[in-house]
Structures are given as C-alpha cells and as structure tokens.
mmCIF file with all atom_site columns, C-alpha atoms in Angstrom:
data_model
loop_
_atom_site.group_PDB
_atom_site.id
_atom_site.type_symbol
_atom_site.label_atom_id
_atom_site.label_alt_id
_atom_site.label_comp_id
_atom_site.label_asym_id
_atom_site.label_entity_id
_atom_site.label_seq_id
_atom_site.pdbx_PDB_ins_code
_atom_site.Cartn_x
_atom_site.Cartn_y
_atom_site.Cartn_z
_atom_site.occupancy
_atom_site.B_iso_or_equiv
_atom_site.pdbx_formal_charge
_atom_site.auth_seq_id
_atom_site.auth_comp_id
_atom_site.auth_asym_id
_atom_site.auth_atom_id
_atom_site.pdbx_PDB_model_num
ATOM 1   C CA . UNK A 1 1   ? 22.945 -43.701 62.081 1.00 64.00 ? 1   UNK A CA 1
ATOM 2   C CA . UNK A 1 2   ? 23.888 -46.625 64.258 1.00 78.00 ? 2   UNK A CA 1
ATOM 3   C CA . UNK A 1 3   ? 26.688 -45.086 66.339 1.00 82.00 ? 3   UNK A CA 1
ATOM 4   C CA . UNK A 1 4   ? 24.905 -41.826 66.483 1.00 78.00 ? 4   UNK A CA 1
ATOM 5   C CA . UNK A 1 5   ? 21.327 -43.163 68.085 1.00 79.00 ? 5   UNK A CA 1
ATOM 6   C CA . UNK A 1 6   ? 24.245 -44.939 70.455 1.00 79.00 ? 6   UNK A CA 1
ATOM 7   C CA . UNK A 1 7   ? 25.527 -41.786 71.373 1.00 79.00 ? 7   UNK A CA 1
ATOM 8   C CA . UNK A 1 8   ? 22.191 -40.074 71.702 1.00 83.00 ? 8   UNK A CA 1
ATOM 9   C CA . UNK A 1 9   ? 21.337 -42.921 74.443 1.00 78.00 ? 9   UNK A CA 1
ATOM 10  C CA . UNK A 1 10  ? 24.047 -42.081 75.919 1.00 82.00 ? 10  UNK A CA 1
ATOM 11  C CA . UNK A 1 11  ? 22.742 -38.319 75.845 1.00 81.00 ? 11  UNK A CA 1
ATOM 12  C CA . UNK A 1 12  ? 26.238 -37.519 74.195 1.00 86.00 ? 12  UNK A CA 1
ATOM 13  C CA . UNK A 1 13  ? 24.080 -35.507 71.785 1.00 83.00 ? 13  UNK A CA 1
ATOM 14  C CA . UNK A 1 14  ? 26.949 -33.332 69.843 1.00 85.00 ? 14  UNK A CA 1
ATOM 15  C CA . UNK A 1 15  ? 28.428 -36.451 68.520 1.00 86.00 ? 15  UNK A CA 1
ATOM 16  C CA . UNK A 1 16  ? 25.130 -37.688 68.194 1.00 86.00 ? 16  UNK A CA 1
ATOM 17  C CA . UNK A 1 17  ? 24.415 -34.469 65.941 1.00 86.00 ? 17  UNK A CA 1
ATOM 18  C CA . UNK A 1 18  ? 26.887 -33.915 64.172 1.00 90.00 ? 18  UNK A CA 1
ATOM 19  C CA . UNK A 1 19  ? 26.499 -37.787 62.907 1.00 90.00 ? 19  UNK A CA 1
ATOM 20  C CA . UNK A 1 20  ? 23.421 -37.541 62.180 1.00 89.00 ? 20  UNK A CA 1
ATOM 21  C CA . UNK A 1 21  ? 24.032 -34.363 60.262 1.00 89.00 ? 21  UNK A CA 1
ATOM 22  C CA . UNK A 1 22  ? 26.235 -35.661 58.330 1.00 93.00 ? 22  UNK A CA 1
ATOM 23  C CA . UNK A 1 23  ? 24.407 -38.980 57.219 1.00 91.00 ? 23  UNK A CA 1
ATOM 24  C CA . UNK A 1 24  ? 21.513 -36.878 56.892 1.00 90.00 ? 24  UNK A CA 1
ATOM 25  C CA . UNK A 1 25  ? 23.542 -34.648 54.276 1.00 93.00 ? 25  UNK A CA 1
ATOM 26  C CA . UNK A 1 26  ? 24.559 -37.416 52.201 1.00 93.00 ? 26  UNK A CA 1
ATOM 27  C CA . UNK A 1 27  ? 21.598 -39.285 51.857 1.00 94.00 ? 27  UNK A CA 1
ATOM 28  C CA . UNK A 1 28  ? 20.154 -35.155 50.572 1.00 95.00 ? 28  UNK A CA 1
ATOM 29  C CA . UNK A 1 29  ? 22.980 -35.321 48.353 1.00 96.00 ? 29  UNK A CA 1
ATOM 30  C CA . UNK A 1 30  ? 23.215 -38.861 46.945 1.00 96.00 ? 30  UNK A CA 1
ATOM 31  C CA . UNK A 1 31  ? 18.909 -40.378 47.526 1.00 95.00 ? 31  UNK A CA 1
ATOM 32  C CA . UNK A 1 32  ? 17.004 -37.162 46.903 1.00 94.00 ? 32  UNK A CA 1
ATOM 33  C CA . UNK A 1 33  ? 15.027 -35.205 50.422 1.00 94.00 ? 33  UNK A CA 1
ATOM 34  C CA . UNK A 1 34  ? 12.084 -37.915 49.063 1.00 95.00 ? 34  UNK A CA 1
ATOM 35  C CA . UNK A 1 35  ? 13.920 -41.249 49.771 1.00 94.00 ? 35  UNK A CA 1
ATOM 36  C CA . UNK A 1 36  ? 12.879 -43.026 52.611 1.00 92.00 ? 36  UNK A CA 1
ATOM 37  C CA . UNK A 1 37  ? 16.479 -43.248 54.222 1.00 93.00 ? 37  UNK A CA 1
ATOM 38  C CA . UNK A 1 38  ? 16.330 -39.277 53.869 1.00 94.00 ? 38  UNK A CA 1
ATOM 39  C CA . UNK A 1 39  ? 12.983 -38.969 55.663 1.00 93.00 ? 39  UNK A CA 1
ATOM 40  C CA . UNK A 1 40  ? 14.264 -41.049 58.056 1.00 93.00 ? 40  UNK A CA 1
ATOM 41  C CA . UNK A 1 41  ? 16.816 -39.269 58.765 1.00 93.00 ? 41  UNK A CA 1
ATOM 42  C CA . UNK A 1 42  ? 15.036 -35.767 58.873 1.00 94.00 ? 42  UNK A CA 1
ATOM 43  C CA . UNK A 1 43  ? 13.378 -37.954 61.637 1.00 93.00 ? 43  UNK A CA 1
ATOM 44  C CA . UNK A 1 44  ? 16.108 -38.979 63.538 1.00 92.00 ? 44  UNK A CA 1
ATOM 45  C CA . UNK A 1 45  ? 17.756 -35.801 63.776 1.00 93.00 ? 45  UNK A CA 1
ATOM 46  C CA . UNK A 1 46  ? 14.107 -34.309 65.066 1.00 95.00 ? 46  UNK A CA 1
ATOM 47  C CA . UNK A 1 47  ? 14.690 -36.834 67.202 1.00 92.00 ? 47  UNK A CA 1
ATOM 48  C CA . UNK A 1 48  ? 17.915 -35.353 68.960 1.00 92.00 ? 48  UNK A CA 1
ATOM 49  C CA . UNK A 1 49  ? 16.780 -32.353 69.001 1.00 93.00 ? 49  UNK A CA 1
ATOM 50  C CA . UNK A 1 50  ? 13.443 -33.260 70.893 1.00 92.00 ? 50  UNK A CA 1
ATOM 51  C CA . UNK A 1 51  ? 15.682 -34.471 73.464 1.00 90.00 ? 51  UNK A CA 1
ATOM 52  C CA . UNK A 1 52  ? 17.215 -31.535 73.979 1.00 91.00 ? 52  UNK A CA 1
ATOM 53  C CA . UNK A 1 53  ? 14.426 -29.865 73.994 1.00 92.00 ? 53  UNK A CA 1
ATOM 54  C CA . UNK A 1 54  ? 15.903 -27.806 71.227 1.00 94.00 ? 54  UNK A CA 1
ATOM 55  C CA . UNK A 1 55  ? 11.736 -27.733 69.631 1.00 96.00 ? 55  UNK A CA 1
ATOM 56  C CA . UNK A 1 56  ? 12.364 -25.072 67.440 1.00 96.00 ? 56  UNK A CA 1
ATOM 57  C CA . UNK A 1 57  ? 14.901 -27.105 65.046 1.00 96.00 ? 57  UNK A CA 1
ATOM 58  C CA . UNK A 1 58  ? 12.948 -29.955 66.225 1.00 96.00 ? 58  UNK A CA 1
ATOM 59  C CA . UNK A 1 59  ? 9.493  -28.700 64.875 1.00 97.00 ? 59  UNK A CA 1
ATOM 60  C CA . UNK A 1 60  ? 11.063 -27.545 61.871 1.00 97.00 ? 60  UNK A CA 1
ATOM 61  C CA . UNK A 1 61  ? 12.508 -30.767 60.594 1.00 97.00 ? 61  UNK A CA 1
ATOM 62  C CA . UNK A 1 62  ? 9.393  -33.101 61.942 1.00 97.00 ? 62  UNK A CA 1
ATOM 63  C CA . UNK A 1 63  ? 6.658  -30.281 59.209 1.00 97.00 ? 63  UNK A CA 1
ATOM 64  C CA . UNK A 1 64  ? 9.097  -30.942 56.446 1.00 96.00 ? 64  UNK A CA 1
ATOM 65  C CA . UNK A 1 65  ? 8.994  -34.752 57.434 1.00 96.00 ? 65  UNK A CA 1
ATOM 66  C CA . UNK A 1 66  ? 5.387  -34.698 57.450 1.00 96.00 ? 66  UNK A CA 1
ATOM 67  C CA . UNK A 1 67  ? 4.507  -32.807 54.567 1.00 96.00 ? 67  UNK A CA 1
ATOM 68  C CA . UNK A 1 68  ? 6.679  -35.022 52.333 1.00 96.00 ? 68  UNK A CA 1
ATOM 69  C CA . UNK A 1 69  ? 6.167  -38.184 54.405 1.00 96.00 ? 69  UNK A CA 1
ATOM 70  C CA . UNK A 1 70  ? 2.232  -37.739 53.440 1.00 96.00 ? 70  UNK A CA 1
ATOM 71  C CA . UNK A 1 71  ? 2.936  -36.466 49.933 1.00 95.00 ? 71  UNK A CA 1
ATOM 72  C CA . UNK A 1 72  ? 5.300  -39.600 49.200 1.00 94.00 ? 72  UNK A CA 1
ATOM 73  C CA . UNK A 1 73  ? 4.039  -42.290 51.510 1.00 94.00 ? 73  UNK A CA 1
ATOM 74  C CA . UNK A 1 74  ? 0.052  -41.456 52.546 1.00 95.00 ? 74  UNK A CA 1
ATOM 75  C CA . UNK A 1 75  ? -1.220 -39.887 55.708 1.00 95.00 ? 75  UNK A CA 1
ATOM 76  C CA . UNK A 1 76  ? -1.479 -42.951 57.501 1.00 95.00 ? 76  UNK A CA 1
ATOM 77  C CA . UNK A 1 77  ? 1.301  -45.194 56.983 1.00 95.00 ? 77  UNK A CA 1
ATOM 78  C CA . UNK A 1 78  ? 2.386  -46.326 59.782 1.00 95.00 ? 78  UNK A CA 1
ATOM 79  C CA . UNK A 1 79  ? 6.733  -43.864 59.365 1.00 94.00 ? 79  UNK A CA 1
ATOM 80  C CA . UNK A 1 80  ? 4.080  -40.514 59.125 1.00 96.00 ? 80  UNK A CA 1
ATOM 81  C CA . UNK A 1 81  ? 2.427  -41.357 61.635 1.00 96.00 ? 81  UNK A CA 1
ATOM 82  C CA . UNK A 1 82  ? 5.112  -42.053 63.785 1.00 94.00 ? 82  UNK A CA 1
ATOM 83  C CA . UNK A 1 83  ? 6.181  -38.582 62.351 1.00 95.00 ? 83  UNK A CA 1
ATOM 84  C CA . UNK A 1 84  ? 3.237  -36.454 63.070 1.00 96.00 ? 84  UNK A CA 1
ATOM 85  C CA . UNK A 1 85  ? 3.423  -38.044 66.403 1.00 95.00 ? 85  UNK A CA 1
ATOM 86  C CA . UNK A 1 86  ? 7.358  -36.671 66.954 1.00 95.00 ? 86  UNK A CA 1
ATOM 87  C CA . UNK A 1 87  ? 5.725  -32.920 66.157 1.00 97.00 ? 87  UNK A CA 1
ATOM 88  C CA . UNK A 1 88  ? 2.741  -33.130 68.817 1.00 97.00 ? 88  UNK A CA 1
ATOM 89  C CA . UNK A 1 89  ? 5.588  -34.032 71.058 1.00 96.00 ? 89  UNK A CA 1
ATOM 90  C CA . UNK A 1 90  ? 7.044  -31.155 70.193 1.00 97.00 ? 90  UNK A CA 1
ATOM 91  C CA . UNK A 1 91  ? 3.969  -29.315 70.523 1.00 97.00 ? 91  UNK A CA 1
ATOM 92  C CA . UNK A 1 92  ? 3.966  -30.500 74.110 1.00 96.00 ? 92  UNK A CA 1
ATOM 93  C CA . UNK A 1 93  ? 7.376  -29.189 74.632 1.00 95.00 ? 93  UNK A CA 1
ATOM 94  C CA . UNK A 1 94  ? 6.279  -25.911 73.183 1.00 96.00 ? 94  UNK A CA 1
ATOM 95  C CA . UNK A 1 95  ? 3.197  -25.702 75.922 1.00 95.00 ? 95  UNK A CA 1
ATOM 96  C CA . UNK A 1 96  ? 1.250  -25.793 72.747 1.00 96.00 ? 96  UNK A CA 1
ATOM 97  C CA . UNK A 1 97  ? -1.139 -28.316 75.125 1.00 96.00 ? 97  UNK A CA 1
ATOM 98  C CA . UNK A 1 98  ? -4.197 -28.180 72.566 1.00 97.00 ? 98  UNK A CA 1
ATOM 99  C CA . UNK A 1 99  ? -2.355 -28.803 69.346 1.00 97.00 ? 99  UNK A CA 1
ATOM 100 C CA . UNK A 1 100 ? -0.245 -31.421 70.701 1.00 97.00 ? 100 UNK A CA 1
ATOM 101 C CA . UNK A 1 101 ? -3.724 -33.419 71.822 1.00 97.00 ? 101 UNK A CA 1
ATOM 102 C CA . UNK A 1 102 ? -5.514 -32.995 68.227 1.00 97.00 ? 102 UNK A CA 1
ATOM 103 C CA . UNK A 1 103 ? -1.984 -34.198 66.625 1.00 97.00 ? 103 UNK A CA 1
ATOM 104 C CA . UNK A 1 104 ? -1.816 -37.441 69.419 1.00 97.00 ? 104 UNK A CA 1
ATOM 105 C CA . UNK A 1 105 ? -5.456 -38.300 69.141 1.00 97.00 ? 105 UNK A CA 1
ATOM 106 C CA . UNK A 1 106 ? -5.218 -37.595 65.485 1.00 95.00 ? 106 UNK A CA 1
ATOM 107 C CA . UNK A 1 107 ? -2.765 -40.495 65.095 1.00 96.00 ? 107 UNK A CA 1
ATOM 108 C CA . UNK A 1 108 ? -4.293 -42.741 67.973 1.00 97.00 ? 108 UNK A CA 1
ATOM 109 C CA . UNK A 1 109 ? -6.557 -43.196 65.654 1.00 97.00 ? 109 UNK A CA 1
ATOM 110 C CA . UNK A 1 110 ? -5.267 -43.957 62.926 1.00 97.00 ? 110 UNK A CA 1
ATOM 111 C CA . UNK A 1 111 ? -2.157 -46.380 64.246 1.00 97.00 ? 111 UNK A CA 1
ATOM 112 C CA . UNK A 1 112 ? -5.360 -47.992 65.449 1.00 97.00 ? 112 UNK A CA 1
ATOM 113 C CA . UNK A 1 113 ? -6.809 -48.817 62.684 1.00 96.00 ? 113 UNK A CA 1
ATOM 114 C CA . UNK A 1 114 ? -3.497 -49.024 60.665 1.00 96.00 ? 114 UNK A CA 1
ATOM 115 C CA . UNK A 1 115 ? -1.422 -51.202 62.601 1.00 96.00 ? 115 UNK A CA 1
ATOM 116 C CA . UNK A 1 116 ? -3.898 -52.311 65.430 1.00 96.00 ? 116 UNK A CA 1
ATOM 117 C CA . UNK A 1 117 ? -4.154 -51.868 69.845 1.00 94.00 ? 117 UNK A CA 1
ATOM 118 C CA . UNK A 1 118 ? -1.354 -54.405 70.141 1.00 93.00 ? 118 UNK A CA 1
ATOM 119 C CA . UNK A 1 119 ? 1.497  -52.797 68.091 1.00 94.00 ? 119 UNK A CA 1
ATOM 120 C CA . UNK A 1 120 ? 4.427  -50.893 70.037 1.00 93.00 ? 120 UNK A CA 1
ATOM 121 C CA . UNK A 1 121 ? 3.596  -48.003 68.001 1.00 94.00 ? 121 UNK A CA 1
ATOM 122 C CA . UNK A 1 122 ? 0.114  -47.366 68.784 1.00 96.00 ? 122 UNK A CA 1
ATOM 123 C CA . UNK A 1 123 ? 0.518  -48.104 72.268 1.00 96.00 ? 123 UNK A CA 1
ATOM 124 C CA . UNK A 1 124 ? 3.523  -45.481 71.943 1.00 94.00 ? 124 UNK A CA 1
ATOM 125 C CA . UNK A 1 125 ? 1.320  -42.892 70.789 1.00 95.00 ? 125 UNK A CA 1
ATOM 126 C CA . UNK A 1 126 ? -1.814 -43.974 73.614 1.00 96.00 ? 126 UNK A CA 1
ATOM 127 C CA . UNK A 1 127 ? 1.111  -43.147 76.463 1.00 95.00 ? 127 UNK A CA 1
ATOM 128 C CA . UNK A 1 128 ? 2.658  -39.930 74.932 1.00 95.00 ? 128 UNK A CA 1
ATOM 129 C CA . UNK A 1 129 ? -1.516 -38.215 75.080 1.00 97.00 ? 129 UNK A CA 1
ATOM 130 C CA . UNK A 1 130 ? -2.255 -40.564 78.014 1.00 96.00 ? 130 UNK A CA 1
ATOM 131 C CA . UNK A 1 131 ? 0.584  -38.344 79.907 1.00 95.00 ? 131 UNK A CA 1
ATOM 132 C CA . UNK A 1 132 ? -0.153 -35.643 78.613 1.00 97.00 ? 132 UNK A CA 1
ATOM 133 C CA . UNK A 1 133 ? -3.602 -35.128 80.245 1.00 97.00 ? 133 UNK A CA 1
ATOM 134 C CA . UNK A 1 134 ? -2.189 -36.641 82.685 1.00 96.00 ? 134 UNK A CA 1
ATOM 135 C CA . UNK A 1 135 ? -0.256 -33.513 83.010 1.00 94.00 ? 135 UNK A CA 1
ATOM 136 C CA . UNK A 1 136 ? -3.029 -31.330 82.720 1.00 95.00 ? 136 UNK A CA 1
ATOM 137 C CA . UNK A 1 137 ? -4.170 -32.605 85.555 1.00 96.00 ? 137 UNK A CA 1
ATOM 138 C CA . UNK A 1 138 ? -7.079 -35.042 83.463 1.00 97.00 ? 138 UNK A CA 1
ATOM 139 C CA . UNK A 1 139 ? -6.799 -38.066 85.590 1.00 97.00 ? 139 UNK A CA 1
ATOM 140 C CA . UNK A 1 140 ? -9.819 -39.191 84.474 1.00 96.00 ? 140 UNK A CA 1
ATOM 141 C CA . UNK A 1 141 ? -9.032 -39.160 80.996 1.00 97.00 ? 141 UNK A CA 1
ATOM 142 C CA . UNK A 1 142 ? -5.193 -40.457 81.589 1.00 97.00 ? 142 UNK A CA 1
ATOM 143 C CA . UNK A 1 143 ? -5.929 -43.464 83.358 1.00 96.00 ? 143 UNK A CA 1
ATOM 144 C CA . UNK A 1 144 ? -7.673 -45.304 81.005 1.00 97.00 ? 144 UNK A CA 1
ATOM 145 C CA . UNK A 1 145 ? -4.930 -45.147 78.795 1.00 96.00 ? 145 UNK A CA 1
ATOM 146 C CA . UNK A 1 146 ? -2.267 -45.375 80.663 1.00 96.00 ? 146 UNK A CA 1
ATOM 147 C CA . UNK A 1 147 ? -3.602 -48.880 82.341 1.00 96.00 ? 147 UNK A CA 1
ATOM 148 C CA . UNK A 1 148 ? -4.594 -50.042 78.356 1.00 96.00 ? 148 UNK A CA 1
ATOM 149 C CA . UNK A 1 149 ? -0.633 -48.309 77.413 1.00 96.00 ? 149 UNK A CA 1
ATOM 150 C CA . UNK A 1 150 ? -0.054 -50.746 80.464 1.00 96.00 ? 150 UNK A CA 1
ATOM 151 C CA . UNK A 1 151 ? -1.582 -54.015 80.125 1.00 96.00 ? 151 UNK A CA 1
ATOM 152 C CA . UNK A 1 152 ? -0.822 -54.068 75.876 1.00 96.00 ? 152 UNK A CA 1
ATOM 153 C CA . UNK A 1 153 ? 3.471  -53.455 77.220 1.00 96.00 ? 153 UNK A CA 1
ATOM 154 C CA . UNK A 1 154 ? 2.822  -56.474 79.267 1.00 96.00 ? 154 UNK A CA 1
ATOM 155 C CA . UNK A 1 155 ? 1.048  -58.360 76.498 1.00 95.00 ? 155 UNK A CA 1
ATOM 156 C CA . UNK A 1 156 ? 2.885  -57.539 73.688 1.00 94.00 ? 156 UNK A CA 1
ATOM 157 C CA . UNK A 1 157 ? 6.937  -56.625 75.088 1.00 94.00 ? 157 UNK A CA 1
ATOM 158 C CA . UNK A 1 158 ? 6.401  -59.035 78.392 1.00 94.00 ? 158 UNK A CA 1
ATOM 159 C CA . UNK A 1 159 ? 6.879  -57.583 82.107 1.00 93.00 ? 159 UNK A CA 1
ATOM 160 C CA . UNK A 1 160 ? 10.648 -56.016 82.299 1.00 93.00 ? 160 UNK A CA 1
ATOM 161 C CA . UNK A 1 161 ? 11.223 -54.097 78.267 1.00 94.00 ? 161 UNK A CA 1
ATOM 162 C CA . UNK A 1 162 ? 12.222 -50.711 79.419 1.00 93.00 ? 162 UNK A CA 1
ATOM 163 C CA . UNK A 1 163 ? 8.536  -49.571 77.568 1.00 93.00 ? 163 UNK A CA 1
ATOM 164 C CA . UNK A 1 164 ? 6.813  -51.725 79.991 1.00 95.00 ? 164 UNK A CA 1
ATOM 165 C CA . UNK A 1 165 ? 9.250  -50.582 82.789 1.00 95.00 ? 165 UNK A CA 1
ATOM 166 C CA . UNK A 1 166 ? 8.434  -46.994 81.974 1.00 94.00 ? 166 UNK A CA 1
ATOM 167 C CA . UNK A 1 167 ? 4.877  -47.580 81.550 1.00 95.00 ? 167 UNK A CA 1
ATOM 168 C CA . UNK A 1 168 ? 5.173  -49.173 85.174 1.00 96.00 ? 168 UNK A CA 1
ATOM 169 C CA . UNK A 1 169 ? 6.176  -46.072 86.445 1.00 95.00 ? 169 UNK A CA 1
ATOM 170 C CA . UNK A 1 170 ? 3.790  -42.857 84.222 1.00 96.00 ? 170 UNK A CA 1
ATOM 171 C CA . UNK A 1 171 ? 1.456  -44.754 86.512 1.00 96.00 ? 171 UNK A CA 1
ATOM 172 C CA . UNK A 1 172 ? 2.736  -44.275 89.657 1.00 96.00 ? 172 UNK A CA 1
ATOM 173 C CA . UNK A 1 173 ? 3.544  -40.249 88.547 1.00 94.00 ? 173 UNK A CA 1
ATOM 174 C CA . UNK A 1 174 ? -0.458 -40.888 88.242 1.00 96.00 ? 174 UNK A CA 1
ATOM 175 C CA . UNK A 1 175 ? -0.975 -42.197 90.987 1.00 96.00 ? 175 UNK A CA 1
ATOM 176 C CA . UNK A 1 176 ? 0.822  -39.497 92.968 1.00 96.00 ? 176 UNK A CA 1
ATOM 177 C CA . UNK A 1 177 ? -0.636 -36.744 91.117 1.00 95.00 ? 177 UNK A CA 1
ATOM 178 C CA . UNK A 1 178 ? -3.865 -38.078 92.215 1.00 95.00 ? 178 UNK A CA 1
ATOM 179 C CA . UNK A 1 179 ? -2.144 -38.054 95.947 1.00 95.00 ? 179 UNK A CA 1
ATOM 180 C CA . UNK A 1 180 ? -2.409 -42.056 96.456 1.00 95.00 ? 180 UNK A CA 1
ATOM 181 C CA . UNK A 1 181 ? 0.482  -41.766 97.701 1.00 95.00 ? 181 UNK A CA 1
ATOM 182 C CA . UNK A 1 182 ? -0.341 -46.012 99.542 1.00 96.00 ? 182 UNK A CA 1
ATOM 183 C CA . UNK A 1 183 ? -0.878 -46.718 95.807 1.00 96.00 ? 183 UNK A CA 1
ATOM 184 C CA . UNK A 1 184 ? 1.878  -45.609 93.659 1.00 95.00 ? 184 UNK A CA 1
ATOM 185 C CA . UNK A 1 185 ? 4.482  -46.321 95.425 1.00 95.00 ? 185 UNK A CA 1
ATOM 186 C CA . UNK A 1 186 ? 4.127  -50.543 94.078 1.00 96.00 ? 186 UNK A CA 1
ATOM 187 C CA . UNK A 1 187 ? 4.485  -49.444 90.679 1.00 95.00 ? 187 UNK A CA 1
ATOM 188 C CA . UNK A 1 188 ? 7.278  -47.577 91.549 1.00 94.00 ? 188 UNK A CA 1
ATOM 189 C CA . UNK A 1 189 ? 9.437  -49.995 93.896 1.00 94.00 ? 189 UNK A CA 1
ATOM 190 C CA . UNK A 1 190 ? 7.994  -52.421 90.818 1.00 93.00 ? 190 UNK A CA 1
ATOM 191 C CA . UNK A 1 191 ? 9.928  -50.253 88.192 1.00 91.00 ? 191 UNK A CA 1
ATOM 192 C CA . UNK A 1 192 ? 13.052 -49.618 90.038 1.00 90.00 ? 192 UNK A CA 1
ATOM 193 C CA . UNK A 1 193 ? 13.397 -53.635 91.359 1.00 91.00 ? 193 UNK A CA 1
ATOM 194 C CA . UNK A 1 194 ? 13.144 -54.313 87.273 1.00 88.00 ? 194 UNK A CA 1
ATOM 195 C CA . UNK A 1 195 ? 16.057 -52.023 86.468 1.00 88.00 ? 195 UNK A CA 1
ATOM 196 C CA . UNK A 1 196 ? 18.135 -52.707 89.096 1.00 88.00 ? 196 UNK A CA 1
ATOM 197 C CA . UNK A 1 197 ? 17.927 -56.282 87.526 1.00 82.00 ? 197 UNK A CA 1
#
C-alpha cells in the first residue's frame, strides 16, 4: 500500500490504481469487508479516483465505506469522519455544493468534539469547507475558517509543512478572488519561497 501511495503522489495513477485494487481484493478475501484494513483500502482507492476526477467511482467506494464504518466503528470515529469528508469532496467535484457543505459542516463539528480544534484532520476539514465557500464567492464565511486553519497548521505542523504551505496559498487565493492583489502577493511569495527550499 505504501508503494501505491507513492505512485499516487507522483501522479502515476494507473500504477497506483492497480496496486490499490490488488490490495483491496486481497483484504476483502482474507480479512472480510468489515475489517479496518479493508476499509482503509476502500478509502485509498476512493482517494485515488477522487484525485483523477473519477467522481462516480469514488462516490460508490466512499458510500460503501461510510455505511460500513458507521456500523462497525460508529458515526463519530475519526476514520468514519475522514471518509465522510472524502465523500463531501466527491459531492463538491460533482457540483453538488449543498450536499458537500452539509457533510463538511457535520464532519467539522464532530471532529471538533472528538479530536479537538487543533487536530490535523479537523484542520483539513476546516480547510475544505473554507475552500468550498471561497469557490462560491462566500468570502465572509471562508476568511475566518482559512485564518483559523492557517494558525492551526502553523501551531501544530510548523511553518514549512506541506499542509501549512497549502493553507498559506489558500489565503492568497482568497485575497486574490476578492481583488486584494497587494495583500495576496506576500502569501504567494511565502508559499513559493518555502516550497523552493
């Protein structure tokens, strides 16, 4: 599975998909459909499809995983919440913004309760919701979430972690979308300089 993850991050989607499918088939056969490792494999393949924009295939896998995780692990288990967040991203990709927003909100509220405000998964969900709002030109709703996300990533992961740099970039996107180009530039420069290093 580690090699498949590497291939996915290198955008070698066909190679990654082949390994994810083999792993999932093996785990279903040996461990059964309800085993946590099988559920992780379902999620990994769903993420790969999401990365490729293969939303229909990703949605089917996420729905299967969410249903099983809710039954086996519970609705507020961290892995269930991560999967629901992935399903929300699929809905966003499909243009189903209201459904995506509802799932992002539910996930974020539960993660704040279960994991706390500064957990990496909580911050990622917050970031996703903020980006959905930004994409819909709901800037007043996006900005406080992006500010909180960036502060959280800096505190938890440091100034040069990829999630922090992505969050810095997102602040630039938000300001640019609002026509605040001079304010956006320092965020873009900071993210670019750090990524070059």
